Coordinates of C-alpha atoms (C1' of nucleotides) in Angstrom, one line a residue:
Chain U
M941 CA -127.3 -103.6 -28.4
T942 CA -123.1 -104.0 -29.2
I943 CA -120.8 -107.2 -31.1
Y944 CA -117.0 -107.6 -32.1
D945 CA -117.7 -108.0 -36.3
S946 CA -113.9 -110.1 -37.2
V947 CA -114.0 -108.6 -40.3
Q948 CA -115.0 -105.2 -39.1
R949 CA -112.0 -106.1 -35.4
K950 CA -114.1 -103.3 -33.5
K951 CA -117.6 -103.2 -31.4
V952 CA -120.4 -102.1 -34.1
E953 CA -124.6 -102.0 -33.3
F954 CA -125.5 -104.8 -34.0
V955 CA -129.1 -104.4 -36.9
P956 CA -130.3 -107.6 -37.3
I957 CA -130.8 -107.9 -42.0
K958 CA -134.6 -107.5 -40.9
P959 CA -136.3 -106.1 -37.1
D960 CA -136.9 -108.5 -34.5
E961 CA -135.1 -111.4 -37.2
V962 CA -132.1 -112.8 -36.0
R963 CA -130.7 -115.8 -38.0
I964 CA -126.7 -117.5 -37.3
Y965 CA -124.4 -119.7 -38.5
V966 CA -122.6 -121.8 -36.5
C967 CA -119.6 -123.8 -37.3
G968 CA -119.6 -127.6 -36.1
P969 CA -118.2 -130.6 -34.4
T970 CA -116.1 -133.0 -36.6
V971 CA -117.2 -136.2 -35.6
Y972 CA -114.5 -137.6 -36.1
D973 CA -114.0 -137.7 -31.9
H974 CA -114.9 -137.2 -29.1
A975 CA -115.9 -133.0 -27.6
H976 CA -113.1 -131.5 -26.3
L977 CA -113.1 -128.5 -24.4
G978 CA -113.2 -125.4 -27.0
H979 CA -116.2 -127.2 -28.2
A980 CA -117.5 -126.5 -25.2
R981 CA -116.7 -122.9 -25.0
S982 CA -117.8 -122.0 -28.1
S983 CA -121.0 -123.6 -28.3
L984 CA -121.4 -122.2 -24.6
S985 CA -120.7 -118.7 -26.2
F986 CA -122.7 -119.3 -29.2
D987 CA -125.5 -120.3 -26.3
V988 CA -124.9 -117.7 -24.9
L989 CA -125.9 -115.1 -27.7
R990 CA -128.0 -116.4 -28.6
R991 CA -130.3 -116.4 -25.3
V992 CA -129.2 -112.9 -24.8
L993 CA -131.0 -111.8 -28.3
E994 CA -133.7 -114.2 -27.8
E995 CA -135.1 -112.0 -24.3
R996 CA -134.8 -108.6 -26.3
G997 CA -136.7 -109.8 -28.4
F998 CA -135.5 -111.3 -31.5
S999 CA -136.4 -114.7 -33.0
V1000 CA -133.4 -116.3 -33.6
K1001 CA -133.2 -118.9 -36.7
F1002 CA -129.8 -120.9 -35.2
V1003 CA -128.3 -123.3 -37.2
K1004 CA -125.8 -125.6 -36.8
N1005 CA -123.6 -128.6 -38.1
F1006 CA -122.1 -131.6 -38.0
T1007 CA -119.3 -131.6 -40.7
D1008 CA -119.1 -135.6 -41.4
I1009 CA -117.0 -135.7 -43.9
D1010 CA -113.4 -135.8 -43.4
D1011 CA -110.4 -137.1 -43.9
K1012 CA -109.7 -137.5 -40.7
I1013 CA -113.2 -139.8 -39.8
I1014 CA -111.8 -142.2 -43.2
K1015 CA -109.0 -142.0 -42.0
K1016 CA -110.6 -143.6 -38.6
M1017 CA -112.8 -145.8 -41.1
S1018 CA -110.1 -147.9 -42.3
E1019 CA -108.1 -148.1 -38.4
S1020 CA -111.9 -149.2 -37.1
G1021 CA -113.2 -151.3 -39.4
E1022 CA -116.8 -149.7 -39.1
T1023 CA -118.9 -147.7 -41.6
L1024 CA -119.3 -143.8 -41.9
K1025 CA -122.2 -144.1 -40.1
E1026 CA -121.3 -145.9 -37.3
I1027 CA -118.7 -143.3 -36.3
T1028 CA -120.2 -140.1 -37.1
N1029 CA -123.5 -141.9 -35.8
R1030 CA -121.3 -142.2 -32.3
F1031 CA -119.6 -139.1 -32.3
E1032 CA -122.3 -136.9 -32.8
N1033 CA -123.9 -138.7 -29.8
S1034 CA -121.6 -138.1 -27.1
Y1035 CA -120.8 -134.2 -28.4
L1036 CA -125.2 -134.2 -28.2
S1037 CA -124.3 -135.8 -24.8
D1038 CA -122.5 -133.6 -24.0
M1039 CA -124.2 -130.6 -24.6
E1040 CA -127.1 -131.7 -22.7
A1041 CA -125.1 -131.8 -20.2
L1042 CA -123.9 -127.7 -20.3
N1043 CA -127.0 -126.7 -20.8
V1044 CA -126.8 -125.9 -24.2
A1045 CA -129.8 -125.3 -26.4
R1046 CA -130.1 -127.5 -29.5
A1047 CA -129.8 -125.8 -32.5
D1048 CA -133.1 -125.1 -34.8
I1049 CA -131.5 -127.3 -37.8
E1050 CA -128.1 -129.3 -37.8
P1051 CA -127.8 -130.6 -41.1
R1052 CA -124.9 -132.9 -42.3
A1053 CA -122.7 -132.4 -45.1
T1054 CA -124.0 -136.1 -46.2
E1055 CA -127.4 -134.9 -46.5
S1056 CA -126.0 -132.5 -48.3
L1057 CA -124.6 -133.2 -50.5
D1058 CA -127.4 -132.9 -53.9
E1059 CA -126.6 -129.0 -52.6
I1060 CA -123.2 -128.7 -52.8
A1061 CA -123.1 -130.1 -55.7
S1062 CA -125.1 -127.6 -57.4
F1063 CA -123.4 -125.0 -54.8
I1064 CA -120.2 -126.4 -56.9
N1065 CA -121.5 -126.5 -60.5
R1066 CA -122.4 -123.0 -60.2
L1067 CA -119.1 -122.0 -58.7
I1068 CA -117.5 -123.6 -62.3
D1069 CA -120.2 -121.7 -64.9
N1070 CA -119.1 -118.5 -62.5
G1071 CA -116.0 -119.2 -64.0
V1072 CA -114.8 -119.2 -61.0
A1073 CA -113.8 -123.1 -60.1
Y1074 CA -112.3 -125.5 -61.9
R1075 CA -111.5 -128.9 -62.5
I1076 CA -107.8 -130.7 -62.7
P1077 CA -107.1 -134.7 -64.4
S1078 CA -108.0 -136.6 -60.9
G1079 CA -111.2 -135.0 -61.5
D1080 CA -110.6 -132.8 -58.0
I1081 CA -112.5 -129.7 -58.5
Y1082 CA -109.9 -125.1 -57.2
F1083 CA -112.0 -122.9 -56.4
D1084 CA -109.4 -119.8 -58.4
T1085 CA -109.0 -117.3 -55.7
S1086 CA -107.5 -115.0 -58.1
K1087 CA -111.5 -114.7 -59.8
D1088 CA -112.7 -113.0 -56.9
S1089 CA -111.1 -109.8 -55.9
Q1090 CA -112.7 -109.0 -52.5
Y1091 CA -111.1 -113.1 -51.9
L1092 CA -109.3 -111.7 -47.8
S1093 CA -111.6 -109.4 -47.1
I1094 CA -112.4 -111.3 -44.2
S1095 CA -109.1 -112.6 -42.8
K1096 CA -107.0 -109.6 -43.9
R1097 CA -104.5 -111.7 -44.6
V1098 CA -101.7 -109.8 -46.6
Q1099 CA -100.1 -112.4 -49.4
N1100 CA -96.6 -111.0 -50.0
E1101 CA -94.1 -112.9 -52.7
D1102 CA -91.8 -115.1 -50.0
E1103 CA -95.0 -116.4 -49.1
R1104 CA -96.5 -117.4 -51.9
E1105 CA -92.7 -119.0 -53.6
S1106 CA -92.7 -121.1 -49.9
R1107 CA -96.4 -122.8 -50.3
L1108 CA -95.7 -123.3 -54.1
D1109 CA -93.4 -125.4 -54.0
R1110 CA -95.2 -127.7 -51.1
V1111 CA -98.5 -127.7 -53.8
E1112 CA -98.4 -130.3 -56.0
G1113 CA -98.8 -128.2 -59.1
E1114 CA -102.7 -128.6 -60.4
K1115 CA -104.1 -125.9 -58.8
R1116 CA -103.4 -122.1 -60.7
N1117 CA -102.7 -120.5 -57.4
S1118 CA -100.9 -121.2 -54.0
E1119 CA -104.2 -120.6 -52.4
D1120 CA -106.8 -122.3 -54.4
F1121 CA -108.8 -124.5 -52.3
V1122 CA -110.4 -127.8 -53.2
L1123 CA -114.0 -128.1 -52.9
W1124 CA -114.6 -131.8 -54.3
K1125 CA -111.7 -134.6 -54.4
G1126 CA -112.6 -136.9 -57.2
A1127 CA -112.8 -140.5 -56.3
V1128 CA -109.7 -142.5 -56.5
D1129 CA -109.2 -146.7 -56.2
G1130 CA -109.1 -146.9 -53.1
D1131 CA -111.4 -144.4 -51.6
V1132 CA -113.3 -146.3 -48.9
I1133 CA -115.9 -143.7 -49.5
S1134 CA -117.5 -141.6 -52.3
F1135 CA -120.8 -140.5 -53.2
K1136 CA -122.0 -140.0 -56.8
T1137 CA -122.8 -136.3 -56.9
E1138 CA -123.5 -134.2 -60.5
V1139 CA -120.2 -133.1 -60.3
G1140 CA -118.7 -136.8 -60.5
D1141 CA -118.2 -139.5 -57.7
G1142 CA -115.9 -138.4 -54.6
R1143 CA -116.1 -135.9 -52.2
P1144 CA -116.8 -132.5 -50.9
G1145 CA -113.5 -130.6 -49.4
W1146 CA -113.9 -129.2 -46.1
H1147 CA -115.4 -126.0 -46.6
I1148 CA -118.1 -126.2 -49.3
E1149 CA -120.4 -127.3 -46.8
C1150 CA -121.1 -124.7 -44.8
S1151 CA -121.6 -122.6 -47.9
A1152 CA -123.7 -124.9 -49.3
M1153 CA -126.4 -125.5 -46.6
I1154 CA -126.3 -122.1 -44.6
E1155 CA -127.9 -121.5 -48.5
K1156 CA -130.8 -124.2 -47.8
H1157 CA -131.6 -124.1 -44.6
L1158 CA -130.6 -120.6 -43.2
A1159 CA -129.5 -117.3 -46.0
Y1160 CA -131.8 -114.4 -47.2
K1161 CA -132.1 -114.9 -51.0
D1162 CA -133.5 -111.4 -50.9
S1163 CA -131.1 -108.9 -49.3
E1164 CA -126.8 -107.9 -49.7
Y1165 CA -126.2 -110.5 -46.7
S1166 CA -127.5 -114.3 -46.5
I1167 CA -127.4 -114.3 -42.7
D1168 CA -126.4 -112.6 -40.0
I1169 CA -123.7 -113.6 -38.1
H1170 CA -121.9 -116.7 -39.0
G1171 CA -119.5 -118.0 -36.1
G1172 CA -117.1 -120.0 -34.6
G1173 CA -114.0 -120.8 -33.0
A1174 CA -111.1 -117.8 -34.1
D1175 CA -109.1 -120.5 -35.9
L1176 CA -111.7 -121.1 -38.3
L1177 CA -111.2 -116.7 -39.6
F1178 CA -109.1 -117.9 -42.0
P1179 CA -108.5 -120.9 -43.7
H1180 CA -112.4 -121.4 -43.4
H1181 CA -114.5 -118.5 -42.9
E1182 CA -111.9 -116.0 -45.5
N1183 CA -112.9 -119.4 -48.3
E1184 CA -116.4 -120.2 -47.4
A1185 CA -116.9 -116.6 -48.1
S1186 CA -115.8 -116.3 -51.2
Q1187 CA -117.7 -118.9 -52.2
S1188 CA -120.7 -117.9 -51.7
R1189 CA -120.1 -114.0 -53.1
C1190 CA -118.8 -116.2 -56.5
A1191 CA -121.7 -118.5 -56.1
T1192 CA -124.8 -116.0 -54.9
G1193 CA -123.5 -112.6 -55.4
H1194 CA -124.5 -111.9 -51.8
E1195 CA -121.9 -111.2 -48.3
L1196 CA -122.3 -114.4 -47.3
S1197 CA -122.8 -113.1 -43.4
K1198 CA -123.1 -109.7 -41.8
Y1199 CA -121.0 -109.8 -38.7
W1200 CA -119.0 -113.0 -38.1
I1201 CA -117.8 -113.3 -34.4
H1202 CA -115.1 -115.8 -32.6
N1203 CA -114.8 -116.9 -29.9
G1204 CA -111.8 -117.5 -28.2
F1205 CA -109.0 -120.2 -27.5
V1206 CA -109.1 -122.5 -24.3
K1207 CA -105.6 -123.2 -23.0
I1208 CA -104.5 -125.0 -20.8
D1209 CA -100.8 -124.8 -19.2
G1210 CA -100.8 -121.1 -21.1
E1211 CA -100.8 -123.1 -24.5
K1212 CA -103.0 -123.8 -26.5
M1213 CA -105.0 -126.5 -26.6
S1214 CA -104.6 -129.1 -29.8
K1215 CA -104.4 -132.6 -30.5
S1216 CA -101.4 -131.9 -32.1
L1217 CA -99.6 -130.8 -28.8
G1218 CA -101.5 -134.1 -27.1
N1219 CA -102.7 -131.3 -24.3
S1220 CA -107.1 -131.8 -25.2
F1221 CA -109.5 -132.4 -22.6
F1222 CA -113.1 -133.7 -23.2
I1223 CA -116.1 -132.7 -22.2
R1224 CA -117.2 -136.0 -20.7
D1225 CA -113.9 -137.0 -18.7
A1226 CA -114.5 -133.0 -17.7
L1227 CA -117.8 -134.2 -16.7
H1228 CA -116.3 -137.3 -14.9
H1229 CA -115.1 -134.6 -12.3
Y1230 CA -117.0 -131.6 -11.7
S1231 CA -121.2 -131.2 -12.9
G1232 CA -122.7 -129.5 -16.2
E1233 CA -123.8 -126.4 -15.1
L1234 CA -120.2 -126.1 -12.6
L1235 CA -118.3 -126.6 -16.4
R1236 CA -120.4 -123.5 -18.2
F1237 CA -120.2 -121.5 -15.7
Y1238 CA -116.6 -122.1 -15.4
L1239 CA -115.9 -121.9 -19.3
L1240 CA -118.7 -119.0 -19.3
S1241 CA -116.5 -117.2 -16.7
T1242 CA -114.2 -115.9 -19.2
H1243 CA -115.4 -112.9 -22.2
Y1244 CA -115.0 -115.1 -24.9
R1245 CA -113.4 -113.4 -27.2
Q1246 CA -110.4 -114.2 -24.6
D1247 CA -108.5 -116.7 -24.6
F1248 CA -109.2 -119.0 -21.4
N1249 CA -106.7 -120.5 -19.5
F1250 CA -107.9 -123.9 -17.6
S1251 CA -107.4 -123.9 -14.5
E1252 CA -108.7 -126.4 -11.5
E1253 CA -107.1 -124.1 -8.9
E1254 CA -110.3 -121.3 -10.9
L1255 CA -112.8 -123.7 -12.0
L1256 CA -112.6 -124.2 -7.6
N1257 CA -112.7 -120.2 -7.7
S1258 CA -115.7 -120.9 -9.5
K1259 CA -117.7 -123.0 -7.9
K1260 CA -117.5 -120.2 -5.2
R1261 CA -119.6 -118.0 -7.1
L1262 CA -121.7 -120.4 -8.3
D1263 CA -121.8 -121.8 -5.1
K1264 CA -123.3 -117.8 -3.4
I1265 CA -126.1 -118.2 -5.5
Y1266 CA -127.2 -121.5 -4.8
R1267 CA -127.5 -120.5 -0.7
L1268 CA -129.6 -118.1 -1.2
K1269 CA -131.5 -119.4 -3.3
K1270 CA -131.5 -121.9 -0.1
R1271 CA -132.7 -119.3 1.5
L1272 CA -135.3 -118.0 -0.4
Y1273 CA -136.9 -121.8 -0.6
G1274 CA -140.1 -122.9 -0.7
G1275 CA -141.0 -119.3 -1.8
K1276 CA -142.8 -117.9 -4.9
V1277 CA -141.1 -116.5 -8.5
G1278 CA -142.2 -113.1 -8.4
E1279 CA -142.0 -111.1 -10.8
V1280 CA -138.3 -109.8 -11.9
N1281 CA -136.6 -106.8 -11.4
K1282 CA -136.5 -104.7 -13.5
Q1283 CA -133.1 -102.1 -12.7
F1284 CA -131.8 -106.0 -12.3
R1285 CA -132.9 -107.2 -15.5
G1286 CA -132.0 -104.5 -16.8
T1287 CA -128.7 -103.8 -16.0
L1288 CA -127.5 -108.5 -17.4
L1289 CA -129.0 -107.2 -20.0
E1290 CA -126.9 -104.2 -21.3
A1291 CA -123.9 -105.9 -19.5
L1292 CA -124.8 -108.9 -21.6
G1293 CA -125.6 -106.6 -24.9
D1294 CA -122.5 -105.3 -24.5
D1295 CA -120.5 -107.2 -26.7
L1296 CA -121.5 -110.2 -23.9
N1297 CA -119.6 -108.5 -20.8
I1298 CA -119.4 -110.8 -18.9
S1299 CA -117.3 -110.2 -15.9
V1300 CA -119.5 -107.1 -15.7
T1301 CA -122.4 -109.4 -15.6
L1302 CA -121.3 -111.8 -12.8
S1303 CA -120.7 -108.5 -11.1
A1304 CA -124.2 -107.1 -11.1
I1305 CA -125.2 -110.6 -10.2
D1306 CA -122.3 -110.9 -6.9
N1307 CA -124.1 -106.7 -5.8
F1308 CA -127.8 -108.9 -6.1
I1309 CA -127.4 -112.0 -4.0
S1310 CA -125.0 -109.6 -1.3
E1311 CA -128.9 -107.0 -1.5
V1312 CA -130.3 -110.4 -0.8
N1313 CA -128.5 -111.8 1.5
E1314 CA -127.5 -108.6 3.7
K1315 CA -131.7 -107.9 3.8
L1316 CA -131.9 -111.4 4.5
D1317 CA -129.8 -111.0 7.7
S1318 CA -131.2 -108.0 8.8
G1319 CA -134.8 -110.0 9.5
I1320 CA -136.7 -107.7 7.9
K1321 CA -140.2 -108.7 6.8
D1322 CA -141.0 -108.5 3.4
K1323 CA -142.5 -110.7 1.2
N1324 CA -142.2 -109.5 -2.1
L1325 CA -137.9 -109.4 -1.3
K1326 CA -137.5 -113.7 -1.4
R1327 CA -139.6 -113.6 -4.4
E1328 CA -138.4 -111.1 -6.3
A1329 CA -135.2 -112.7 -6.0
L1330 CA -136.7 -115.8 -6.1
A1331 CA -137.6 -114.1 -10.3
N1332 CA -133.8 -112.7 -10.5
I1333 CA -131.6 -115.9 -10.6
E1334 CA -134.8 -117.7 -12.2
F1335 CA -133.7 -114.5 -15.0
I1336 CA -129.3 -115.5 -14.6
D1337 CA -131.1 -119.3 -15.9
R1338 CA -133.2 -118.0 -18.5
V1339 CA -129.4 -115.8 -20.1
L1340 CA -126.8 -117.1 -18.7
G1341 CA -128.3 -121.4 -18.1
V1342 CA -127.2 -121.4 -15.0
G1343 CA -128.7 -121.3 -11.6
G1344 CA -131.8 -123.5 -12.3
S1345 CA -130.8 -126.8 -10.8
D1346 CA -132.4 -127.5 -7.0
A1347 CA -130.1 -126.2 -5.1
Y1348 CA -130.4 -129.5 -2.2
Q1349 CA -129.7 -131.4 -5.1
Y1350 CA -127.0 -129.0 -6.6
F1351 CA -124.6 -129.2 -2.9
Q1352 CA -125.1 -132.9 -4.0
W1353 CA -124.0 -133.7 -6.6
G1354 CA -121.2 -136.6 -7.5
V1355 CA -122.5 -138.4 -3.8
S1356 CA -124.2 -141.8 -3.8
E1357 CA -127.0 -142.7 -2.2
S1358 CA -124.9 -144.6 0.8
D1359 CA -123.2 -141.7 1.9
K1360 CA -126.1 -139.3 1.5
E1361 CA -127.6 -141.6 3.6
K1362 CA -124.4 -141.9 5.9
I1363 CA -124.1 -138.0 6.7
R1364 CA -128.2 -137.9 7.2
E1365 CA -127.0 -140.4 10.0
L1366 CA -124.0 -138.5 12.0
I1367 CA -125.6 -135.1 12.0
E1368 CA -128.7 -136.9 13.5
S1369 CA -126.1 -138.1 16.0
R1370 CA -124.2 -134.6 15.8
T1371 CA -128.2 -132.5 16.7
V1372 CA -128.1 -135.2 19.5
A1373 CA -124.9 -134.4 21.2
K1374 CA -125.5 -130.8 20.6
K1375 CA -128.6 -131.0 22.7
D1376 CA -126.6 -133.0 25.2
K1377 CA -124.3 -130.4 25.2
Q1378 CA -121.9 -133.2 23.9
F1379 CA -119.5 -130.3 21.8
D1380 CA -116.3 -132.4 21.9
K1381 CA -118.0 -135.3 20.3
A1382 CA -120.1 -133.3 18.6
D1383 CA -116.9 -131.8 17.1
E1384 CA -115.6 -134.9 16.7
I1385 CA -118.4 -135.3 14.3
R1386 CA -118.1 -132.2 12.4
E1387 CA -113.6 -133.8 11.3
E1388 CA -115.9 -136.8 10.4
L1389 CA -117.6 -135.0 7.7
L1390 CA -115.5 -133.0 6.5
S1391 CA -112.8 -135.9 5.7
M1392 CA -116.0 -137.3 3.7
S1393 CA -115.5 -133.6 1.9
I1394 CA -119.1 -132.4 3.5
Q1395 CA -118.8 -129.3 5.2
I1396 CA -121.4 -128.5 7.3
M1397 CA -123.9 -125.7 8.8
D1398 CA -126.0 -125.1 11.1
T1399 CA -129.1 -122.6 10.3
A1400 CA -132.3 -122.1 12.2
D1401 CA -134.3 -124.8 10.3
G1402 CA -131.7 -127.6 10.9
T1403 CA -128.6 -128.6 10.4
L1404 CA -127.5 -128.5 6.9
W1405 CA -124.3 -129.3 4.4
E1406 CA -123.0 -129.4 0.9
R1407 CA -120.5 -131.9 -0.1
S1408 CA -117.4 -129.5 -0.8
Chain L
rG781 C1' -91.0 -113.7 -41.6
rG782 C1' -96.7 -111.6 -42.5
rU783 C1' -100.9 -110.4 -39.9
rG784 C1' -103.6 -109.8 -35.1
rG785 C1' -104.5 -110.6 -30.3
rC786 C1' -102.7 -109.4 -25.0
rA787 C1' -100.6 -107.3 -20.9
rU788 C1' -104.6 -103.4 -15.0
rC789 C1' -103.5 -105.4 -6.8
rG790 C1' -100.5 -112.6 -4.5
rC791 C1' -104.9 -115.3 -8.1
rC792 C1' -109.2 -114.1 -12.0
rA793 C1' -111.0 -109.9 -14.4
rA794 C1' -114.2 -105.4 -15.6
rG795 C1' -112.8 -100.3 -16.9
rU796 C1' -111.9 -97.1 -24.7
rG797 C1' -110.6 -89.0 -21.2
rG798 C1' -112.8 -86.8 -15.7
rU799 C1' -109.5 -89.4 -10.4
rA800 C1' -109.3 -97.9 -11.1
rA801 C1' -115.9 -102.1 -10.4
rG802 C1' -116.6 -107.9 -9.3
rG803 C1' -114.4 -113.0 -7.9
rC804 C1' -110.8 -115.9 -5.1
rC805 C1' -107.3 -115.4 -1.3
rG806 C1' -105.0 -112.6 2.9
rU807 C1' -106.8 -109.5 7.9
rG808 C1' -110.3 -107.0 11.3
rG809 C1' -114.9 -107.3 13.3
rC810 C1' -120.1 -108.9 14.2
rC811 C1' -122.9 -113.9 14.1
rU812 C1' -122.1 -119.0 16.3
rG813 C1' -120.8 -123.5 21.6
rC814 C1' -117.3 -123.4 18.2
rA815 C1' -117.7 -124.1 12.8
rA816 C1' -119.4 -122.8 8.1
rA817 C1' -122.9 -119.8 5.8
rG818 C1' -123.7 -115.0 6.1
rC819 C1' -123.3 -109.4 6.6
rC820 C1' -119.8 -105.3 7.4
rA821 C1' -115.1 -103.4 7.2
rU822 C1' -109.3 -102.9 4.8
rU823 C1' -105.6 -103.9 0.2
rA824 C1' -103.9 -101.2 -6.6
rU825 C1' -102.8 -95.1 -9.9
rC826 C1' -102.9 -99.6 -14.2
rC827 C1' -95.5 -103.3 -18.1
rC828 C1' -91.2 -99.4 -19.7
rC829 C1' -90.1 -94.8 -22.4
rA830 C1' -91.7 -90.1 -25.0
rG831 C1' -96.1 -87.5 -26.5
rU832 C1' -101.6 -85.2 -26.8
rU833 C1' -104.5 -82.8 -23.9
rC834 C1' -106.6 -78.6 -18.5
rA835 C1' -106.8 -83.8 -17.6
rA836 C1' -104.7 -91.1 -20.1
rA837 C1' -105.1 -97.3 -17.1
rU838 C1' -107.9 -95.4 -21.5
rC839 C1' -105.2 -91.2 -27.2
rU840 C1' -100.3 -90.7 -30.3
rG841 C1' -94.8 -92.8 -31.4
rG842 C1' -90.9 -96.4 -29.7
rG843 C1' -89.5 -99.9 -27.0
rU844 C1' -89.7 -104.7 -24.2
rG845 C1' -93.1 -109.4 -23.0
rU846 C1' -96.5 -113.2 -24.1
rC847 C1' -99.8 -115.6 -26.6
rA848 C1' -102.9 -116.5 -31.3
rC849 C1' -103.3 -117.2 -36.7
rC850 C1' -100.4 -117.7 -41.7
rU851 C1' -100.9 -126.5 -42.1
rC852 C1' -106.2 -130.3 -39.8
rC853 C1' -108.3 -127.9 -35.2
rA854 C1' -113.5 -124.3 -31.9

RNA sequence: GGUGGCAUCGCCAAGUGGUAAGGCCGUGGCCUGCAAAGCCAUUAUCCCCAGUUCAAAUCUGGGUGUCACCUCCA
């Protein structure tokens, strides 16, 4: 299969370091707030990647961290008076519950910075020993980027003199080079949180945790590369991933990752969603309006590297597409699940194996649905048709994580029990009216249901309804 | 200012040298008491200019527009 490597900046054949095994590390959230749609998209992208790799026969080891030491968390501590643990626990749980709603599989290991302090400290010590990190009088420890000839090889950024100087001007002085970054922040009076480690009291900088945790939990020690795939949002490429890679290179002598994958942004009204613009959108808020499955399907419907423009109109467009899977599933209801169609399976895996080409994948699914509907409409008796179709839908669920719900429940999402009862009663009276050829009355009832956003459809198996 | 991405039917969106997938919307038809659903049919020469080639949406050069990164950010 091929994937797009952000360092080589092209699609390349994916060949894991060791046959049949793939080790992936994805940068997880900083747990100082609820997760927004950008987190959802990133998680979803790598969730599908993982599913595809597994479906293609790889054994995948997947690690995603929680950044639970951070200035924004500390700020929250002083604002709310909560402890670090209280805040990070709350938002970790919020994150995990959102991910569950989106049907994102849990990582095999979910390390936290607070649980990796020994490894972080010894990692920093190695950098100091290797002469690529230095301590300044305040107690802060910096990484010396000038010591790594490969620095900027990940982001391919060019340092020009103007930028250097303008950045030097606004830097507090004691760094040796403007692009040096902090590995460890020494404790100062008034710090609300500080950890005691072999490099002193204080707290780690942002980038170091990933390098240390990758080495602890995931890295090959006997290979040119530590792991197969390192992923995250496109905004992490620089400086975060550049710095991670540089640290790891200087401490371990190995390149950090063989492939780098970055997902595109979620935009609202054509602008990147971000805290500073005030247009971010929490997953949990979206889940009040739409099911997790629909949100998942919608967020997956655009190729992961493209910018994703969130719009209600497009979301409803996606819903119609997802509805079609479930309408077919309803038609197949109660049947036995057979064997997935080999060609169908092959088409999906080939499309997804081409750098997760979702458009071709969805197109193939649409074609499959149409074909089955057509055959079903023609009335031919073919037990295997239904069995295979059900198996195909199961396969869709395996690789994309959608289509696995009960078809009837899917269409009843967000309808209260009392409304369901009312709907049943209305449909019953309409059925009676129809039987008596009282079509005006029947149509009136249908209008009433429609005003409740309930669409009905008369079938050979009786009148079915869906929430539109 | 530096770097990178993108520009294909009303909208979303595939396609990386051989004469434009798919979805939504619209229109016509079948089905239906009427609908809905489903099915069938139907809609583009690919931002502009120049070039390479037997052949380009796809390659090269130039231009325009747009977005992002360069500061915390998925």
